[in-house]
Amino acid sequence: MTPSATGTPAITSATSSATDSEVSPAAAPADTPAPAPAILSVQARILIAAAPGAVYETVSDLTRSGEWSRECTGGRWVSGTPRTVGAVFRGENYRGADVVPWAPVVRGPWTTESEVVAAEPWRLFQWVVRDSAGRRQDSTWTYELQATADGCLLIHRYRLGRLTEGLAKIFEQLGEDGRRRFAAAWNEKLADDVAASLSRIKSVVEAASDSIAGSAAERGGRG
């Protein structure tokens, strides 16, 4: 699926048993099991009228996530060098009662810790959610960037292979039909979230680029 000329995110989602990540996962410890088939998998892409470097600088700054995320309101780096592999980010989140209202998920504020597993300026930024013991889970968020003639194609993905610590507790409360219903509903919710994030990122980055260009033009006019 290709992004539209208007800059509307193009979305794909799946809850199939086939793996569908287009970005190779970052190297994992030797004792890490092979990737599991995806339980949840979504992606969206959008064209941004800005250089890949400007887009990367924005999306890799997870402390700014509250500017575009529907659930992450912000947070801080708690270990490692920010934006580099191995750095850990503690995210502050909020989920309202109207989000898949029948699902037995966390509501209100909560925190997560995530570890950066890939950081390639201009090309790729990826992190995984950690469990309460600080171990990596098979819950991966990715930004992939591709230079285009008009700026940058930004692709945003989420993939859940094995159940996270929290989702395992939720699945314990659901029968087989409930688990299927939850996976379908949550995948749809994630697809909407990812698309909304991309639209907001586009606005943030392009507004900043326009401001820089305007300032440069003004300085040039004075010269």
mmCIF file of C-alpha atoms in Angstrom:
data_model
loop_
_atom_site.group_PDB
_atom_site.id
_atom_site.type_symbol
_atom_site.label_atom_id
_atom_site.label_comp_id
_atom_site.label_asym_id
_atom_site.label_seq_id
_atom_site.Cartn_x
_atom_site.Cartn_y
_atom_site.Cartn_z
ATOM 1 C CA MET A 1 0.000 0.000 0.000
ATOM 2 C CA THR A 2 1.421 3.409 -0.964
ATOM 3 C CA PRO A 3 0.851 6.689 0.868
ATOM 4 C CA SER A 4 -1.613 9.065 -0.701
ATOM 5 C CA ALA A 5 -0.512 12.295 -2.335
ATOM 6 C CA THR A 6 -2.489 14.232 0.271
ATOM 7 C CA GLY A 7 -0.360 12.908 3.112
ATOM 8 C CA THR A 8 -3.079 10.729 4.629
ATOM 9 C CA PRO A 9 -1.507 7.708 6.350
ATOM 10 C CA ALA A 10 -1.840 4.440 4.464
ATOM 11 C CA ILE A 11 -2.597 1.671 6.962
ATOM 12 C CA THR A 12 -2.154 -2.081 6.968
ATOM 13 C CA SER A 13 -2.946 -4.380 9.857
ATOM 14 C CA ALA A 14 -3.060 -8.088 10.527
ATOM 15 C CA THR A 15 -3.718 -10.618 13.266
ATOM 16 C CA SER A 16 -2.550 -13.570 11.231
ATOM 17 C CA SER A 17 -0.144 -16.337 12.148
ATOM 18 C CA ALA A 18 2.454 -15.176 9.610
ATOM 19 C CA THR A 19 5.276 -12.818 10.497
ATOM 20 C CA ASP A 20 5.114 -9.656 8.426
ATOM 21 C CA SER A 21 7.761 -7.246 9.679
ATOM 22 C CA GLU A 22 9.550 -5.521 6.820
ATOM 23 C CA VAL A 23 12.401 -4.399 9.080
ATOM 24 C CA SER A 24 14.833 -6.971 10.364
ATOM 25 C CA PRO A 25 14.660 -7.083 14.168
ATOM 26 C CA ALA A 26 17.673 -5.834 16.074
ATOM 27 C CA ALA A 27 20.144 -8.384 17.320
ATOM 28 C CA ALA A 28 18.909 -10.117 20.469
ATOM 29 C CA PRO A 29 20.803 -12.034 23.157
ATOM 30 C CA ALA A 30 21.828 -15.588 22.239
ATOM 31 C CA ASP A 31 19.227 -17.096 24.564
ATOM 32 C CA THR A 32 16.362 -15.117 22.998
ATOM 33 C CA PRO A 33 13.832 -17.441 21.279
ATOM 34 C CA ALA A 34 13.178 -17.074 17.555
ATOM 35 C CA PRO A 35 10.479 -14.532 16.624
ATOM 36 C CA ALA A 36 6.967 -15.863 17.177
ATOM 37 C CA PRO A 37 4.121 -15.471 14.694
ATOM 38 C CA ALA A 38 2.461 -12.090 15.139
ATOM 39 C CA ILE A 39 -0.475 -11.853 17.534
ATOM 40 C CA LEU A 40 -0.888 -8.153 16.730
ATOM 41 C CA SER A 41 0.672 -6.394 13.763
ATOM 42 C CA VAL A 42 -0.026 -2.949 12.287
ATOM 43 C CA GLN A 43 1.767 -0.417 10.154
ATOM 44 C CA ALA A 44 1.087 2.904 8.486
ATOM 45 C CA ARG A 45 3.116 5.203 6.280
ATOM 46 C CA ILE A 46 3.029 8.857 5.341
ATOM 47 C CA LEU A 47 4.973 11.308 3.185
ATOM 48 C CA ILE A 48 6.523 14.232 5.062
ATOM 49 C CA ALA A 49 7.874 17.342 3.351
ATOM 50 C CA ALA A 50 11.104 17.406 5.352
ATOM 51 C CA ALA A 51 14.531 15.821 5.228
ATOM 52 C CA PRO A 52 14.904 12.343 6.788
ATOM 53 C CA GLY A 53 17.333 13.808 9.310
ATOM 54 C CA ALA A 54 14.723 16.218 10.641
ATOM 55 C CA VAL A 55 12.122 13.455 10.847
ATOM 56 C CA TYR A 56 14.542 11.114 12.642
ATOM 57 C CA GLU A 57 15.502 13.786 15.183
ATOM 58 C CA THR A 58 11.823 14.208 15.989
ATOM 59 C CA VAL A 59 10.618 10.604 16.252
ATOM 60 C CA SER A 60 13.701 9.360 18.119
ATOM 61 C CA ASP A 61 13.059 11.883 20.895
ATOM 62 C CA LEU A 62 10.615 9.740 22.863
ATOM 63 C CA THR A 63 10.238 12.472 25.473
ATOM 64 C CA ARG A 64 8.160 14.332 22.848
ATOM 65 C CA SER A 65 5.758 11.428 22.289
ATOM 66 C CA GLY A 66 2.950 13.346 23.985
ATOM 67 C CA GLU A 67 2.892 15.671 20.974
ATOM 68 C CA TRP A 68 1.575 12.897 18.722
ATOM 69 C CA SER A 69 0.676 9.759 20.671
ATOM 70 C CA ARG A 70 -2.890 9.037 21.777
ATOM 71 C CA GLU A 71 -1.715 7.282 24.951
ATOM 72 C CA CYS A 72 1.881 8.219 25.746
ATOM 73 C CA THR A 73 1.828 11.639 27.394
ATOM 74 C CA GLY A 74 5.607 11.930 27.772
ATOM 75 C CA GLY A 75 8.317 10.465 29.958
ATOM 76 C CA ARG A 76 12.061 10.500 30.490
ATOM 77 C CA TRP A 77 15.213 8.557 29.746
ATOM 78 C CA VAL A 78 16.207 6.607 32.849
ATOM 79 C CA SER A 79 19.421 4.873 31.748
ATOM 80 C CA GLY A 80 21.913 4.893 28.909
ATOM 81 C CA THR A 81 22.576 7.624 26.383
ATOM 82 C CA PRO A 82 19.221 8.899 25.074
ATOM 83 C CA ARG A 83 18.247 7.699 21.598
ATOM 84 C CA THR A 84 21.028 5.088 21.422
ATOM 85 C CA VAL A 85 20.874 1.291 21.537
ATOM 86 C CA GLY A 86 20.461 0.092 25.108
ATOM 87 C CA ALA A 87 18.953 3.325 26.423
ATOM 88 C CA VAL A 88 15.827 2.879 28.544
ATOM 89 C CA PHE A 89 12.839 5.206 28.417
ATOM 90 C CA ARG A 90 10.139 5.347 31.087
ATOM 91 C CA GLY A 91 6.916 6.391 29.415
ATOM 92 C CA GLU A 92 3.955 8.066 31.104
ATOM 93 C CA ASN A 93 0.658 6.909 29.604
ATOM 94 C CA TYR A 94 -3.055 7.471 29.933
ATOM 95 C CA ARG A 95 -6.008 5.454 28.582
ATOM 96 C CA GLY A 96 -9.623 6.529 28.846
ATOM 97 C CA ALA A 97 -12.689 4.436 29.621
ATOM 98 C CA ASP A 98 -13.953 4.720 26.043
ATOM 99 C CA VAL A 99 -11.054 2.770 24.467
ATOM 100 C CA VAL A 100 -12.416 -0.708 23.586
ATOM 101 C CA PRO A 101 -14.628 -0.246 26.673
ATOM 102 C CA TRP A 102 -15.449 -3.930 27.213
ATOM 103 C CA ALA A 103 -11.792 -5.018 27.305
ATOM 104 C CA PRO A 104 -10.215 -5.686 30.749
ATOM 105 C CA VAL A 105 -7.207 -3.421 30.151
ATOM 106 C CA VAL A 106 -5.474 -0.768 32.238
ATOM 107 C CA ARG A 107 -7.404 2.508 32.445
ATOM 108 C CA GLY A 108 -6.185 5.865 33.631
ATOM 109 C CA PRO A 109 -2.453 6.557 34.108
ATOM 110 C CA TRP A 110 0.286 3.933 33.987
ATOM 111 C CA THR A 111 3.983 3.697 33.143
ATOM 112 C CA THR A 112 6.032 1.479 30.844
ATOM 113 C CA GLU A 113 9.741 0.986 30.325
ATOM 114 C CA SER A 114 11.146 0.482 26.838
ATOM 115 C CA GLU A 115 14.640 -0.288 25.562
ATOM 116 C CA VAL A 116 16.057 1.047 22.308
ATOM 117 C CA VAL A 117 17.219 -1.871 20.146
ATOM 118 C CA ALA A 118 18.028 -0.083 16.868
ATOM 119 C CA ALA A 119 19.109 3.504 16.238
ATOM 120 C CA GLU A 120 20.322 4.241 12.716
ATOM 121 C CA PRO A 121 20.081 7.993 11.999
ATOM 122 C CA TRP A 122 18.068 8.855 8.910
ATOM 123 C CA ARG A 123 16.889 5.238 8.548
ATOM 124 C CA LEU A 124 15.600 3.294 11.549
ATOM 125 C CA PHE A 125 14.582 3.739 15.193
ATOM 126 C CA GLN A 126 13.156 0.804 17.128
ATOM 127 C CA TRP A 127 12.377 -0.070 20.732
ATOM 128 C CA VAL A 128 10.860 -2.943 22.703
ATOM 129 C CA VAL A 129 8.704 -2.841 25.821
ATOM 130 C CA ARG A 130 10.307 -4.418 28.896
ATOM 131 C CA ASP A 131 8.601 -6.459 31.610
ATOM 132 C CA SER A 132 8.597 -5.654 35.333
ATOM 133 C CA ALA A 133 11.960 -7.429 35.729
ATOM 134 C CA GLY A 134 13.560 -5.336 32.977
ATOM 135 C CA ARG A 135 13.586 -8.102 30.363
ATOM 136 C CA ARG A 136 12.844 -7.453 26.705
ATOM 137 C CA GLN A 137 9.414 -8.573 25.557
ATOM 138 C CA ASP A 138 8.338 -9.474 22.031
ATOM 139 C CA SER A 139 6.521 -6.132 21.755
ATOM 140 C CA THR A 140 8.250 -3.934 19.197
ATOM 141 C CA TRP A 141 7.679 -0.394 17.941
ATOM 142 C CA THR A 142 9.483 0.773 14.810
ATOM 143 C CA TYR A 143 9.999 3.906 12.762
ATOM 144 C CA GLU A 144 11.561 3.353 9.343
ATOM 145 C CA LEU A 145 12.542 6.300 7.161
ATOM 146 C CA GLN A 146 13.125 6.423 3.407
ATOM 147 C CA ALA A 147 14.330 9.486 1.510
ATOM 148 C CA THR A 148 12.062 10.597 -1.339
ATOM 149 C CA ALA A 149 12.250 13.302 -3.986
ATOM 150 C CA ASP A 150 9.924 15.470 -1.891
ATOM 151 C CA GLY A 151 11.228 14.688 1.578
ATOM 152 C CA CYS A 152 10.752 11.516 3.594
ATOM 153 C CA LEU A 153 8.513 8.475 3.713
ATOM 154 C CA LEU A 154 7.934 7.582 7.361
ATOM 155 C CA ILE A 155 6.716 4.072 8.192
ATOM 156 C CA HIS A 156 5.480 3.299 11.709
ATOM 157 C CA ARG A 157 4.994 -0.293 12.876
ATOM 158 C CA TYR A 158 3.937 -2.225 15.919
ATOM 159 C CA ARG A 159 4.343 -5.979 16.261
ATOM 160 C CA LEU A 160 3.475 -8.301 19.144
ATOM 161 C CA GLY A 161 4.899 -11.795 18.824
ATOM 162 C CA ARG A 162 4.491 -13.336 22.257
ATOM 163 C CA LEU A 163 2.097 -12.016 24.884
ATOM 164 C CA THR A 164 3.539 -9.356 27.137
ATOM 165 C CA GLU A 165 3.373 -9.692 30.898
ATOM 166 C CA GLY A 166 0.263 -7.505 30.992
ATOM 167 C CA LEU A 167 -1.526 -9.079 28.030
ATOM 168 C CA ALA A 168 -0.934 -12.572 29.407
ATOM 169 C CA LYS A 169 -2.955 -11.584 32.490
ATOM 170 C CA ILE A 170 -5.724 -10.225 30.272
ATOM 171 C CA PHE A 171 -5.843 -13.379 28.156
ATOM 172 C CA GLU A 172 -6.159 -15.459 31.319
ATOM 173 C CA GLN A 173 -9.515 -13.740 31.927
ATOM 174 C CA LEU A 174 -10.848 -14.461 28.443
ATOM 175 C CA GLY A 175 -12.055 -17.641 26.792
ATOM 176 C CA GLU A 176 -10.982 -18.626 23.291
ATOM 177 C CA ASP A 177 -13.691 -16.526 21.631
ATOM 178 C CA GLY A 178 -12.891 -13.587 23.886
ATOM 179 C CA ARG A 179 -9.228 -13.767 22.969
ATOM 180 C CA ARG A 180 -10.024 -13.698 19.275
ATOM 181 C CA ARG A 181 -12.408 -10.793 19.783
ATOM 182 C CA PHE A 182 -9.834 -8.900 21.828
ATOM 183 C CA ALA A 183 -7.037 -9.449 19.285
ATOM 184 C CA ALA A 184 -9.223 -8.179 16.443
ATOM 185 C CA ALA A 185 -10.479 -5.144 18.376
ATOM 186 C CA TRP A 186 -7.067 -4.239 19.760
ATOM 187 C CA ASN A 187 -5.406 -4.579 16.382
ATOM 188 C CA GLU A 188 -7.976 -2.173 14.940
ATOM 189 C CA LYS A 189 -7.376 0.222 17.817
ATOM 190 C CA LEU A 190 -3.598 0.073 17.290
ATOM 191 C CA ALA A 191 -3.986 0.689 13.548
ATOM 192 C CA ASP A 192 -5.976 3.853 14.295
ATOM 193 C CA ASP A 193 -3.411 4.955 16.887
ATOM 194 C CA VAL A 194 -0.456 4.478 14.531
ATOM 195 C CA ALA A 195 -2.180 6.391 11.732
ATOM 196 C CA ALA A 196 -3.101 9.236 14.093
ATOM 197 C CA SER A 197 0.491 9.447 15.340
ATOM 198 C CA LEU A 198 1.831 9.743 11.800
ATOM 199 C CA SER A 199 -0.597 12.531 10.915
ATOM 200 C CA ARG A 200 0.471 14.481 14.000
ATOM 201 C CA ILE A 201 4.180 13.838 13.403
ATOM 202 C CA LYS A 202 3.784 15.161 9.870
ATOM 203 C CA SER A 203 2.205 18.339 11.207
ATOM 204 C CA VAL A 204 4.880 18.810 13.871
ATOM 205 C CA VAL A 205 7.835 18.232 11.550
ATOM 206 C CA GLU A 206 6.507 20.273 8.642
ATOM 207 C CA ALA A 207 5.593 23.177 10.915
ATOM 208 C CA ALA A 208 9.140 23.184 12.306
ATOM 209 C CA SER A 209 10.631 22.994 8.798
ATOM 210 C CA ASP A 210 8.434 25.878 7.621
ATOM 211 C CA SER A 211 9.517 27.936 10.617
ATOM 212 C CA ILE A 212 13.198 27.316 9.903
ATOM 213 C CA ALA A 213 12.740 28.118 6.224
ATOM 214 C CA GLY A 214 10.875 31.311 7.089
ATOM 215 C CA SER A 215 13.583 32.442 9.490
ATOM 216 C CA ALA A 216 16.265 31.749 6.875
ATOM 217 C CA ALA A 217 14.343 33.748 4.254
ATOM 218 C CA GLU A 218 13.935 36.632 6.680
ATOM 219 C CA ARG A 219 17.665 36.689 7.448
ATOM 220 C CA GLY A 220 18.403 36.549 3.739
ATOM 221 C CA GLY A 221 16.090 39.486 3.108
ATOM 222 C CA ARG A 222 17.911 41.556 5.682
ATOM 223 C CA GLY A 223 21.202 40.765 3.981
#
